Amino acid sequence: MSLFDIKSRPRRSKRVSSTDVTVDPSRNLWLRLYTPTFSTAKPLPLIFFFHGGGFAFLAPDSKPYDDSCRRLAAEIPAVVISVNYRLAPEHRCPCQYEDGLDVLKFIDGGKCNEAGTVELKRSFVAGDSAGGNLAHHVAMRGGSHKFSSLDLIGNISIQPFFGGEERTASELELADAPFSTWKRTDIMWKLFMPVGSDRDHPAVNVFGPNGEDVSSVKFPPTVVFVGGYDPLKDWQRRYCEGLKRAGKEARVVEYENAIHTFYAYPEVPESDRFVEEVRNFVRDPIGFCSADQQ
């Protein structure tokens, strides 16, 4: 994978400036900060972004993620923080969740002067694929933590990576789809989970037999993006339904013709629609979720 993982340096463009900030060098925990360079009438929202890659690959400086975060920062607009968390199999669950929460604490503690003018009370977690799983568990931990300034008001869940021992209909029907076949995801789960765990571990099957009680946690409104050609789509729909059963605001946005990672390709029409939906959600998370029920 490293042969194909083209890296991008932090840089300043006409619309967005990016810089790298070290959080904890002992575990290579750092973040890439994206700040719009154009002026805005009021402070910007803050999005904590967690990249995908099956918990084992890629980083914030991987070109597809650098491009995606720069686009979100410019077009939402928002300040975006992309987190470099520890990777499996050298570092297994829950290291990644701990890293994610520690970055939130780092920003809440005012230790990132480069963050500029942001409205910490309008903070979001976001992530794609494995990063969507990570965003959920960071939000769970964040809901039990008392921040001094930061408030999580939304979860942007982009084709999140969830699973279980069961084989869903979409996993079987789309067994030859690109990127996220069940044979491949089984390997990624095995590398990520604590040794001896099965796929009904609460990190994987969040609303399964061993899942944590979400209803008792302060959990933000959530938008779940689903692709019609993603083998994980049944688990993603169940995730949204599980949040609703727990009394949380949640909504599915589904693109019938989209594959896993469709948002990384600006050439496809669903990519533009995705950015527009994220923009609408960031403006009014509760209203966006409630519109699905009207």
PDB file of C-alpha atoms in Angstrom:
ATOM      1  CA  MET A   1       0.000   0.000   0.000  1.00  0.00           C
ATOM      2  CA  SER A   2       2.868   2.367   0.722  1.00  0.00           C
ATOM      3  CA  LEU A   3       3.879   2.196  -2.964  1.00  0.00           C
ATOM      4  CA  PHE A   4       0.518   3.708  -3.913  1.00  0.00           C
ATOM      5  CA  ASP A   5       0.207   6.119  -0.976  1.00  0.00           C
ATOM      6  CA  ILE A   6       1.234   9.405  -2.596  1.00  0.00           C
ATOM      7  CA  LYS A   7       1.891  12.087   0.032  1.00  0.00           C
ATOM      8  CA  SER A   8       1.009  15.789   0.042  1.00  0.00           C
ATOM      9  CA  ARG A   9       2.918  18.407   1.981  1.00  0.00           C
ATOM     10  CA  PRO A  10       1.126  21.134   3.959  1.00  0.00           C
ATOM     11  CA  ARG A  11       0.766  24.218   1.813  1.00  0.00           C
ATOM     12  CA  ARG A  12      -1.100  27.449   1.203  1.00  0.00           C
ATOM     13  CA  SER A  13      -3.394  27.835  -1.810  1.00  0.00           C
ATOM     14  CA  LYS A  14      -5.825  30.520  -2.938  1.00  0.00           C
ATOM     15  CA  ARG A  15      -8.593  29.120  -0.736  1.00  0.00           C
ATOM     16  CA  VAL A  16      -7.043  26.981   2.024  1.00  0.00           C
ATOM     17  CA  SER A  17      -3.875  26.938   4.103  1.00  0.00           C
ATOM     18  CA  SER A  18      -2.711  23.740   5.811  1.00  0.00           C
ATOM     19  CA  THR A  19      -0.141  23.093   8.508  1.00  0.00           C
ATOM     20  CA  ASP A  20       0.927  20.085  10.606  1.00  0.00           C
ATOM     21  CA  VAL A  21       0.774  20.203  14.397  1.00  0.00           C
ATOM     22  CA  THR A  22       2.342  17.642  16.759  1.00  0.00           C
ATOM     23  CA  VAL A  23       0.154  16.444  19.648  1.00  0.00           C
ATOM     24  CA  ASP A  24       2.266  13.622  21.137  1.00  0.00           C
ATOM     25  CA  PRO A  25       5.527  12.635  19.414  1.00  0.00           C
ATOM     26  CA  SER A  26       5.879   9.485  21.537  1.00  0.00           C
ATOM     27  CA  ARG A  27       2.997   7.862  19.614  1.00  0.00           C
ATOM     28  CA  ASN A  28       3.290   9.858  16.384  1.00  0.00           C
ATOM     29  CA  LEU A  29      -0.001  11.595  17.145  1.00  0.00           C
ATOM     30  CA  TRP A  30      -0.329  14.689  15.004  1.00  0.00           C
ATOM     31  CA  LEU A  31      -2.923  16.591  13.054  1.00  0.00           C
ATOM     32  CA  ARG A  32      -3.155  18.482   9.790  1.00  0.00           C
ATOM     33  CA  LEU A  33      -5.021  21.751  10.169  1.00  0.00           C
ATOM     34  CA  TYR A  34      -6.917  23.225   7.205  1.00  0.00           C
ATOM     35  CA  THR A  35      -7.980  26.869   7.445  1.00  0.00           C
ATOM     36  CA  PRO A  36      -9.828  28.834   4.741  1.00  0.00           C
ATOM     37  CA  THR A  37      -7.762  31.811   3.627  1.00  0.00           C
ATOM     38  CA  PHE A  38     -10.738  33.931   2.562  1.00  0.00           C
ATOM     39  CA  SER A  39     -12.566  36.151   5.055  1.00  0.00           C
ATOM     40  CA  THR A  40     -15.887  35.101   6.591  1.00  0.00           C
ATOM     41  CA  ALA A  41     -18.532  37.125   8.406  1.00  0.00           C
ATOM     42  CA  LYS A  42     -18.432  34.993  11.587  1.00  0.00           C
ATOM     43  CA  PRO A  43     -16.311  32.294  13.243  1.00  0.00           C
ATOM     44  CA  LEU A  44     -16.178  29.006  11.396  1.00  0.00           C
ATOM     45  CA  PRO A  45     -17.323  25.580  12.604  1.00  0.00           C
ATOM     46  CA  LEU A  46     -14.659  22.989  13.397  1.00  0.00           C
ATOM     47  CA  ILE A  47     -14.612  19.497  11.877  1.00  0.00           C
ATOM     48  CA  PHE A  48     -12.424  16.743  13.335  1.00  0.00           C
ATOM     49  CA  PHE A  49     -11.840  14.340  10.444  1.00  0.00           C
ATOM     50  CA  PHE A  50     -10.692  10.714  10.774  1.00  0.00           C
ATOM     51  CA  HIS A  51      -9.392   9.064   7.619  1.00  0.00           C
ATOM     52  CA  GLY A  52     -10.293   5.590   6.373  1.00  0.00           C
ATOM     53  CA  GLY A  53      -8.006   2.740   5.372  1.00  0.00           C
ATOM     54  CA  GLY A  54      -9.264  -0.195   7.418  1.00  0.00           C
ATOM     55  CA  PHE A  55      -7.478   1.136  10.534  1.00  0.00           C
ATOM     56  CA  ALA A  56      -4.223  -0.108   8.981  1.00  0.00           C
ATOM     57  CA  PHE A  57      -3.411   2.193   6.054  1.00  0.00           C
ATOM     58  CA  LEU A  58      -3.145   5.835   4.983  1.00  0.00           C
ATOM     59  CA  ALA A  59      -2.787   9.108   6.889  1.00  0.00           C
ATOM     60  CA  PRO A  60      -3.860  12.786   6.761  1.00  0.00           C
ATOM     61  CA  ASP A  61      -1.046  13.515   4.298  1.00  0.00           C
ATOM     62  CA  SER A  62      -2.216  10.803   1.874  1.00  0.00           C
ATOM     63  CA  LYS A  63      -3.150  12.746  -1.252  1.00  0.00           C
ATOM     64  CA  PRO A  64      -6.830  11.654  -1.516  1.00  0.00           C
ATOM     65  CA  TYR A  65      -7.454  12.721   2.087  1.00  0.00           C
ATOM     66  CA  ASP A  66      -5.485  15.918   1.780  1.00  0.00           C
ATOM     67  CA  ASP A  67      -7.527  16.821  -1.295  1.00  0.00           C
ATOM     68  CA  SER A  68     -10.832  15.897   0.379  1.00  0.00           C
ATOM     69  CA  CYS A  69     -10.134  17.878   3.546  1.00  0.00           C
ATOM     70  CA  ARG A  70      -9.008  20.909   1.586  1.00  0.00           C
ATOM     71  CA  ARG A  71     -12.248  20.750  -0.381  1.00  0.00           C
ATOM     72  CA  LEU A  72     -14.393  20.492   2.749  1.00  0.00           C
ATOM     73  CA  ALA A  73     -12.564  23.415   4.375  1.00  0.00           C
ATOM     74  CA  ALA A  74     -13.133  25.616   1.331  1.00  0.00           C
ATOM     75  CA  GLU A  75     -16.667  24.623   0.380  1.00  0.00           C
ATOM     76  CA  ILE A  76     -18.445  24.174   3.722  1.00  0.00           C
ATOM     77  CA  PRO A  77     -16.572  26.442   4.778  1.00  0.00           C
ATOM     78  CA  ALA A  78     -14.998  25.184   8.011  1.00  0.00           C
ATOM     79  CA  VAL A  79     -11.739  24.698   9.824  1.00  0.00           C
ATOM     80  CA  VAL A  80     -10.854  21.027   9.382  1.00  0.00           C
ATOM     81  CA  ILE A  81      -8.534  18.994  11.593  1.00  0.00           C
ATOM     82  CA  SER A  82      -7.415  15.682  10.081  1.00  0.00           C
ATOM     83  CA  VAL A  83      -6.052  13.297  12.721  1.00  0.00           C
ATOM     84  CA  ASN A  84      -3.073  10.982  12.342  1.00  0.00           C
ATOM     85  CA  TYR A  85      -3.987   8.143  14.697  1.00  0.00           C
ATOM     86  CA  ARG A  86      -2.013   4.970  15.368  1.00  0.00           C
ATOM     87  CA  LEU A  87      -2.541   2.109  12.921  1.00  0.00           C
ATOM     88  CA  ALA A  88      -3.209  -1.616  13.239  1.00  0.00           C
ATOM     89  CA  PRO A  89      -1.942  -4.277  13.539  1.00  0.00           C
ATOM     90  CA  GLU A  90       0.935  -2.772  15.551  1.00  0.00           C
ATOM     91  CA  HIS A  91      -1.617  -0.788  17.554  1.00  0.00           C
ATOM     92  CA  ARG A  92      -4.954  -2.468  18.134  1.00  0.00           C
ATOM     93  CA  CYS A  93      -8.319  -1.241  19.357  1.00  0.00           C
ATOM     94  CA  PRO A  94      -8.893   0.940  21.379  1.00  0.00           C
ATOM     95  CA  CYS A  95      -5.670   2.890  20.640  1.00  0.00           C
ATOM     96  CA  GLN A  96      -7.291   4.691  17.709  1.00  0.00           C
ATOM     97  CA  TYR A  97     -10.254   5.854  19.797  1.00  0.00           C
ATOM     98  CA  GLU A  98      -7.945   7.091  22.537  1.00  0.00           C
ATOM     99  CA  ASP A  99      -5.902   9.068  20.007  1.00  0.00           C
ATOM    100  CA  GLY A 100      -9.040  10.660  18.587  1.00  0.00           C
ATOM    101  CA  LEU A 101     -10.335  11.787  21.973  1.00  0.00           C
ATOM    102  CA  ASP A 102      -6.914  13.103  22.958  1.00  0.00           C
ATOM    103  CA  VAL A 103      -6.881  15.377  19.897  1.00  0.00           C
ATOM    104  CA  LEU A 104     -10.263  16.795  20.950  1.00  0.00           C
ATOM    105  CA  LYS A 105      -8.860  17.424  24.437  1.00  0.00           C
ATOM    106  CA  PHE A 106      -5.741  19.006  22.896  1.00  0.00           C
ATOM    107  CA  ILE A 107      -7.831  21.523  20.957  1.00  0.00           C
ATOM    108  CA  ASP A 108     -10.188  22.119  23.882  1.00  0.00           C
ATOM    109  CA  GLY A 109      -7.153  22.929  26.014  1.00  0.00           C
ATOM    110  CA  GLY A 110      -6.130  25.749  23.668  1.00  0.00           C
ATOM    111  CA  LYS A 111      -2.829  24.101  22.743  1.00  0.00           C
ATOM    112  CA  CYS A 112      -3.198  24.736  19.012  1.00  0.00           C
ATOM    113  CA  ASN A 113      -2.779  28.443  18.421  1.00  0.00           C
ATOM    114  CA  GLU A 114      -2.794  27.815  14.679  1.00  0.00           C
ATOM    115  CA  ALA A 115      -6.505  26.951  14.857  1.00  0.00           C
ATOM    116  CA  GLY A 116      -7.346  30.628  14.417  1.00  0.00           C
ATOM    117  CA  THR A 117     -10.890  31.913  14.739  1.00  0.00           C
ATOM    118  CA  VAL A 118     -13.198  28.947  15.180  1.00  0.00           C
ATOM    119  CA  GLU A 119     -16.383  28.415  17.119  1.00  0.00           C
ATOM    120  CA  LEU A 120     -15.572  25.473  19.383  1.00  0.00           C
ATOM    121  CA  LYS A 121     -19.224  25.243  20.391  1.00  0.00           C
ATOM    122  CA  ARG A 122     -19.914  24.221  16.787  1.00  0.00           C
ATOM    123  CA  SER A 123     -17.601  21.225  16.550  1.00  0.00           C
ATOM    124  CA  PHE A 124     -18.214  18.078  14.533  1.00  0.00           C
ATOM    125  CA  VAL A 125     -16.618  14.665  14.241  1.00  0.00           C
ATOM    126  CA  ALA A 126     -16.415  13.187  10.768  1.00  0.00           C
ATOM    127  CA  GLY A 127     -14.858  10.178   9.131  1.00  0.00           C
ATOM    128  CA  ASP A 128     -15.083   7.866   6.175  1.00  0.00           C
ATOM    129  CA  SER A 129     -15.086   4.064   6.301  1.00  0.00           C
ATOM    130  CA  ALA A 130     -12.872   3.090   9.270  1.00  0.00           C
ATOM    131  CA  GLY A 131     -12.764   6.777  10.129  1.00  0.00           C
ATOM    132  CA  GLY A 132     -16.555   6.757  10.404  1.00  0.00           C
ATOM    133  CA  ASN A 133     -16.285   3.966  12.953  1.00  0.00           C
ATOM    134  CA  LEU A 134     -13.640   5.969  14.775  1.00  0.00           C
ATOM    135  CA  ALA A 135     -15.800   9.124  14.743  1.00  0.00           C
ATOM    136  CA  HIS A 136     -18.642   7.200  16.401  1.00  0.00           C
ATOM    137  CA  HIS A 137     -16.470   5.870  19.224  1.00  0.00           C
ATOM    138  CA  VAL A 138     -14.764   9.233  19.738  1.00  0.00           C
ATOM    139  CA  ALA A 139     -18.206  10.851  19.991  1.00  0.00           C
ATOM    140  CA  MET A 140     -19.205   8.195  22.549  1.00  0.00           C
ATOM    141  CA  ARG A 141     -16.151   8.977  24.655  1.00  0.00           C
ATOM    142  CA  GLY A 142     -16.555  12.698  24.094  1.00  0.00           C
ATOM    143  CA  GLY A 143     -20.140  12.518  25.319  1.00  0.00           C
ATOM    144  CA  SER A 144     -18.872  11.332  28.699  1.00  0.00           C
ATOM    145  CA  HIS A 145     -16.051  13.888  28.918  1.00  0.00           C
ATOM    146  CA  LYS A 146     -16.491  17.382  30.303  1.00  0.00           C
ATOM    147  CA  PHE A 147     -14.889  19.796  27.826  1.00  0.00           C
ATOM    148  CA  SER A 148     -14.195  23.370  28.889  1.00  0.00           C
ATOM    149  CA  SER A 149     -14.982  25.069  25.564  1.00  0.00           C
ATOM    150  CA  LEU A 150     -15.629  22.436  22.912  1.00  0.00           C
ATOM    151  CA  ASP A 151     -19.103  21.085  22.171  1.00  0.00           C
ATOM    152  CA  LEU A 152     -19.779  18.275  19.698  1.00  0.00           C
ATOM    153  CA  ILE A 153     -22.982  19.119  17.848  1.00  0.00           C
ATOM    154  CA  GLY A 154     -22.799  16.729  14.871  1.00  0.00           C
ATOM    155  CA  ASN A 155     -21.396  13.468  13.534  1.00  0.00           C
ATOM    156  CA  ILE A 156     -20.706  13.233   9.784  1.00  0.00           C
ATOM    157  CA  SER A 157     -20.573   9.477   9.160  1.00  0.00           C
ATOM    158  CA  ILE A 158     -19.350   8.757   5.622  1.00  0.00           C
ATOM    159  CA  GLN A 159     -19.918   5.124   4.621  1.00  0.00           C
ATOM    160  CA  PRO A 160     -18.822   4.013   8.116  1.00  0.00           C
ATOM    161  CA  PHE A 161     -17.079   0.700   8.653  1.00  0.00           C
ATOM    162  CA  PHE A 162     -19.249  -1.446  10.947  1.00  0.00           C
ATOM    163  CA  GLY A 163     -19.902  -5.178  10.915  1.00  0.00           C
ATOM    164  CA  GLY A 164     -20.715  -8.300  12.859  1.00  0.00           C
ATOM    165  CA  GLU A 165     -20.581 -12.071  12.770  1.00  0.00           C
ATOM    166  CA  GLU A 166     -23.695 -12.112  10.584  1.00  0.00           C
ATOM    167  CA  ARG A 167     -23.358 -11.885   6.802  1.00  0.00           C
ATOM    168  CA  THR A 168     -25.797  -9.257   5.582  1.00  0.00           C
ATOM    169  CA  ALA A 169     -27.619  -9.391   2.256  1.00  0.00           C
ATOM    170  CA  SER A 170     -25.556  -6.527   0.820  1.00  0.00           C
ATOM    171  CA  GLU A 171     -22.260  -8.196   1.790  1.00  0.00           C
ATOM    172  CA  LEU A 172     -23.299 -11.340  -0.078  1.00  0.00           C
ATOM    173  CA  GLU A 173     -24.894  -9.620  -3.079  1.00  0.00           C
ATOM    174  CA  LEU A 174     -21.962  -7.222  -3.596  1.00  0.00           C
ATOM    175  CA  ALA A 175     -19.177  -9.721  -2.893  1.00  0.00           C
ATOM    176  CA  ASP A 176     -17.239  -8.528  -5.964  1.00  0.00           C
ATOM    177  CA  ALA A 177     -17.609  -4.794  -5.353  1.00  0.00           C
ATOM    178  CA  PRO A 178     -14.414  -2.709  -5.113  1.00  0.00           C
ATOM    179  CA  PHE A 179     -12.642  -1.944  -1.824  1.00  0.00           C
ATOM    180  CA  SER A 180     -14.947  -3.352   0.875  1.00  0.00           C
ATOM    181  CA  THR A 181     -15.743  -7.015   0.138  1.00  0.00           C
ATOM    182  CA  TRP A 182     -16.447  -9.178   3.170  1.00  0.00           C
ATOM    183  CA  LYS A 183     -13.284 -11.216   2.571  1.00  0.00           C
ATOM    184  CA  ARG A 184     -11.212  -8.048   2.799  1.00  0.00           C
ATOM    185  CA  THR A 185     -13.100  -6.527   5.724  1.00  0.00           C
ATOM    186  CA  ASP A 186     -12.777  -9.774   7.707  1.00  0.00           C
ATOM    187  CA  ILE A 187      -9.003  -9.403   7.464  1.00  0.00           C
ATOM    188  CA  MET A 188      -9.109  -5.760   8.535  1.00  0.00           C
ATOM    189  CA  TRP A 189     -11.265  -6.560  11.562  1.00  0.00           C
ATOM    190  CA  LYS A 190      -8.900  -9.364  12.574  1.00  0.00           C
ATOM    191  CA  LEU A 191      -5.927  -6.993  12.443  1.00  0.00           C
ATOM    192  CA  PHE A 192      -7.746  -4.284  14.388  1.00  0.00           C
ATOM    193  CA  MET A 193      -9.672  -6.030  17.165  1.00  0.00           C
ATOM    194  CA  PRO A 194      -8.166  -7.200  20.460  1.00  0.00           C
ATOM    195  CA  VAL A 195      -6.695 -10.673  20.014  1.00  0.00           C
ATOM    196  CA  GLY A 196      -9.338 -13.352  20.552  1.00  0.00           C
ATOM    197  CA  SER A 197     -12.326 -11.113  19.764  1.00  0.00           C
ATOM    198  CA  ASP A 198     -14.986 -11.872  17.181  1.00  0.00           C
ATOM    199  CA  ARG A 199     -16.878  -9.430  14.972  1.00  0.00           C
ATOM    200  CA  ASP A 200     -19.619  -8.933  17.576  1.00  0.00           C
ATOM    201  CA  HIS A 201     -17.106  -6.957  19.605  1.00  0.00           C
ATOM    202  CA  PRO A 202     -18.689  -3.553  20.498  1.00  0.00           C
ATOM    203  CA  ALA A 203     -16.072  -1.752  18.407  1.00  0.00           C
ATOM    204  CA  VAL A 204     -17.401  -3.541  15.320  1.00  0.00           C
ATOM    205  CA  ASN A 205     -21.076  -4.287  15.953  1.00  0.00           C
ATOM    206  CA  VAL A 206     -22.036  -1.166  17.879  1.00  0.00           C
ATOM    207  CA  PHE A 207     -25.700  -2.142  18.243  1.00  0.00           C
ATOM    208  CA  GLY A 208     -25.065  -5.884  18.467  1.00  0.00           C
ATOM    209  CA  PRO A 209     -25.323  -8.228  21.450  1.00  0.00           C
ATOM    210  CA  ASN A 210     -22.306  -6.652  23.178  1.00  0.00           C
ATOM    211  CA  GLY A 211     -22.900  -3.045  22.143  1.00  0.00           C
ATOM    212  CA  GLU A 212     -22.646  -0.090  24.519  1.00  0.00           C
ATOM    213  CA  ASP A 213     -25.758   1.775  25.665  1.00  0.00           C
ATOM    214  CA  VAL A 214     -25.894   4.853  23.459  1.00  0.00           C
ATOM    215  CA  SER A 215     -29.148   6.110  24.976  1.00  0.00           C
ATOM    216  CA  SER A 216     -27.420   7.161  28.208  1.00  0.00           C
ATOM    217  CA  VAL A 217     -24.667   9.134  26.443  1.00  0.00           C
ATOM    218  CA  LYS A 218     -24.773  12.683  25.116  1.00  0.00           C
ATOM    219  CA  PHE A 219     -24.456  11.809  21.435  1.00  0.00           C
ATOM    220  CA  PRO A 220     -24.702  14.375  18.614  1.00  0.00           C
ATOM    221  CA  PRO A 221     -27.101  14.378  15.631  1.00  0.00           C
ATOM    222  CA  THR A 222     -25.722  12.132  12.892  1.00  0.00           C
ATOM    223  CA  VAL A 223     -25.900  12.005   9.113  1.00  0.00           C
ATOM    224  CA  VAL A 224     -24.955   8.647   7.576  1.00  0.00           C
ATOM    225  CA  PHE A 225     -23.879   8.643   3.922  1.00  0.00           C
ATOM    226  CA  VAL A 226     -24.537   5.354   2.123  1.00  0.00           C
ATOM    227  CA  GLY A 227     -23.641   4.130  -1.365  1.00  0.00           C
ATOM    228  CA  GLY A 228     -25.881   1.737  -3.286  1.00  0.00           C
ATOM    229  CA  TYR A 229     -22.895  -0.333  -4.429  1.00  0.00           C
ATOM    230  CA  ASP A 230     -21.187  -0.477  -1.032  1.00  0.00           C
ATOM    231  CA  PRO A 231     -21.269  -3.975   0.537  1.00  0.00           C
ATOM    232  CA  LEU A 232     -21.331  -2.282   3.951  1.00  0.00           C
ATOM    233  CA  LYS A 233     -24.594  -0.447   3.286  1.00  0.00           C
ATOM    234  CA  ASP A 234     -26.789  -2.778   5.370  1.00  0.00           C
ATOM    235  CA  TRP A 235     -24.584  -2.232   8.420  1.00  0.00           C
ATOM    236  CA  GLN A 236     -24.649   1.526   7.796  1.00  0.00           C
ATOM    237  CA  ARG A 237     -28.457   1.601   7.636  1.00  0.00           C
ATOM    238  CA  ARG A 238     -28.614  -0.453  10.829  1.00  0.00           C
ATOM    239  CA  TYR A 239     -26.299   2.041  12.477  1.00  0.00           C
ATOM    240  CA  CYS A 240     -28.685   4.872  11.710  1.00  0.00           C
ATOM    241  CA  GLU A 241     -31.679   2.872  12.913  1.00  0.00           C
ATOM    242  CA  GLY A 242     -29.821   1.962  16.108  1.00  0.00           C
ATOM    243  CA  LEU A 243     -29.182   5.617  16.863  1.00  0.00           C
ATOM    244  CA  LYS A 244     -32.853   6.416  16.338  1.00  0.00           C
ATOM    245  CA  ARG A 245     -33.934   3.600  18.657  1.00  0.00           C
ATOM    246  CA  ALA A 246     -31.581   5.051  21.264  1.00  0.00           C
ATOM    247  CA  GLY A 247     -33.425   8.372  21.001  1.00  0.00           C
ATOM    248  CA  LYS A 248     -30.770  10.178  18.941  1.00  0.00           C
ATOM    249  CA  GLU A 249     -31.242  12.371  15.874  1.00  0.00           C
ATOM    250  CA  ALA A 250     -30.046  10.526  12.766  1.00  0.00           C
ATOM    251  CA  ARG A 251     -30.639  10.474   9.022  1.00  0.00           C
ATOM    252  CA  VAL A 252     -29.445   8.380   6.091  1.00  0.00           C
ATOM    253  CA  VAL A 253     -28.476  10.039   2.820  1.00  0.00           C
ATOM    254  CA  GLU A 254     -28.127   7.373   0.142  1.00  0.00           C
ATOM    255  CA  TYR A 255     -26.699   7.621  -3.363  1.00  0.00           C
ATOM    256  CA  GLU A 256     -28.005   4.727  -5.398  1.00  0.00           C
ATOM    257  CA  ASN A 257     -25.101   4.494  -7.857  1.00  0.00           C
ATOM    258  CA  ALA A 258     -22.227   5.238  -5.467  1.00  0.00           C
ATOM    259  CA  ILE A 259     -19.397   2.831  -4.634  1.00  0.00           C
ATOM    260  CA  HIS A 260     -17.349   2.813  -1.434  1.00  0.00           C
ATOM    261  CA  THR A 261     -15.150   5.975  -1.373  1.00  0.00           C
ATOM    262  CA  PHE A 262     -17.204   7.745  -4.085  1.00  0.00           C
ATOM    263  CA  TYR A 263     -16.694  11.126  -2.347  1.00  0.00           C
ATOM    264  CA  ALA A 264     -12.966  11.045  -3.175  1.00  0.00           C
ATOM    265  CA  TYR A 265     -13.705  11.427  -6.895  1.00  0.00           C
ATOM    266  CA  PRO A 266     -14.785  15.018  -7.718  1.00  0.00           C
ATOM    267  CA  GLU A 267     -15.616  13.875 -11.267  1.00  0.00           C
ATOM    268  CA  VAL A 268     -18.703  11.908 -10.193  1.00  0.00           C
ATOM    269  CA  PRO A 269     -21.945  13.860  -9.610  1.00  0.00           C
ATOM    270  CA  GLU A 270     -22.534  12.260  -6.215  1.00  0.00           C
ATOM    271  CA  SER A 271     -19.360  13.922  -4.934  1.00  0.00           C
ATOM    272  CA  ASP A 272     -20.810  17.426  -5.419  1.00  0.00           C
ATOM    273  CA  ARG A 273     -24.119  16.361  -3.896  1.00  0.00           C
ATOM    274  CA  PHE A 274     -22.251  14.949  -0.917  1.00  0.00           C
ATOM    275  CA  VAL A 275     -20.461  18.244  -0.218  1.00  0.00           C
ATOM    276  CA  GLU A 276     -23.759  20.117  -0.499  1.00  0.00           C
ATOM    277  CA  GLU A 277     -25.427  17.767   1.999  1.00  0.00           C
ATOM    278  CA  VAL A 278     -22.523  18.111   4.437  1.00  0.00           C
ATOM    279  CA  ARG A 279     -22.809  21.898   4.144  1.00  0.00           C
ATOM    280  CA  ASN A 280     -26.541  21.744   4.923  1.00  0.00           C
ATOM    281  CA  PHE A 281     -25.965  19.427   7.884  1.00  0.00           C
ATOM    282  CA  VAL A 282     -23.245  21.659   9.369  1.00  0.00           C
ATOM    283  CA  ARG A 283     -25.556  24.673   9.144  1.00  0.00           C
ATOM    284  CA  ASP A 284     -28.355  22.967  11.102  1.00  0.00           C
ATOM    285  CA  PRO A 285     -27.715  19.385  12.289  1.00  0.00           C
ATOM    286  CA  ILE A 286     -31.018  18.922  14.120  1.00  0.00           C
ATOM    287  CA  GLY A 287     -33.074  20.510  11.368  1.00  0.00           C
ATOM    288  CA  PHE A 288     -31.320  18.398   8.734  1.00  0.00           C
ATOM    289  CA  CYS A 289     -32.091  15.165  10.581  1.00  0.00           C
ATOM    290  CA  SER A 290     -35.663  16.216  11.327  1.00  0.00           C
ATOM    291  CA  ALA A 291     -36.337  16.944   7.641  1.00  0.00           C
ATOM    292  CA  ASP A 292     -36.061  13.214   6.960  1.00  0.00           C
ATOM    293  CA  GLN A 293     -39.152  12.635   9.114  1.00  0.00           C
ATOM    294  CA  GLN A 294     -41.372  15.200   7.394  1.00  0.00           C
TER     295      GLN A 294
END
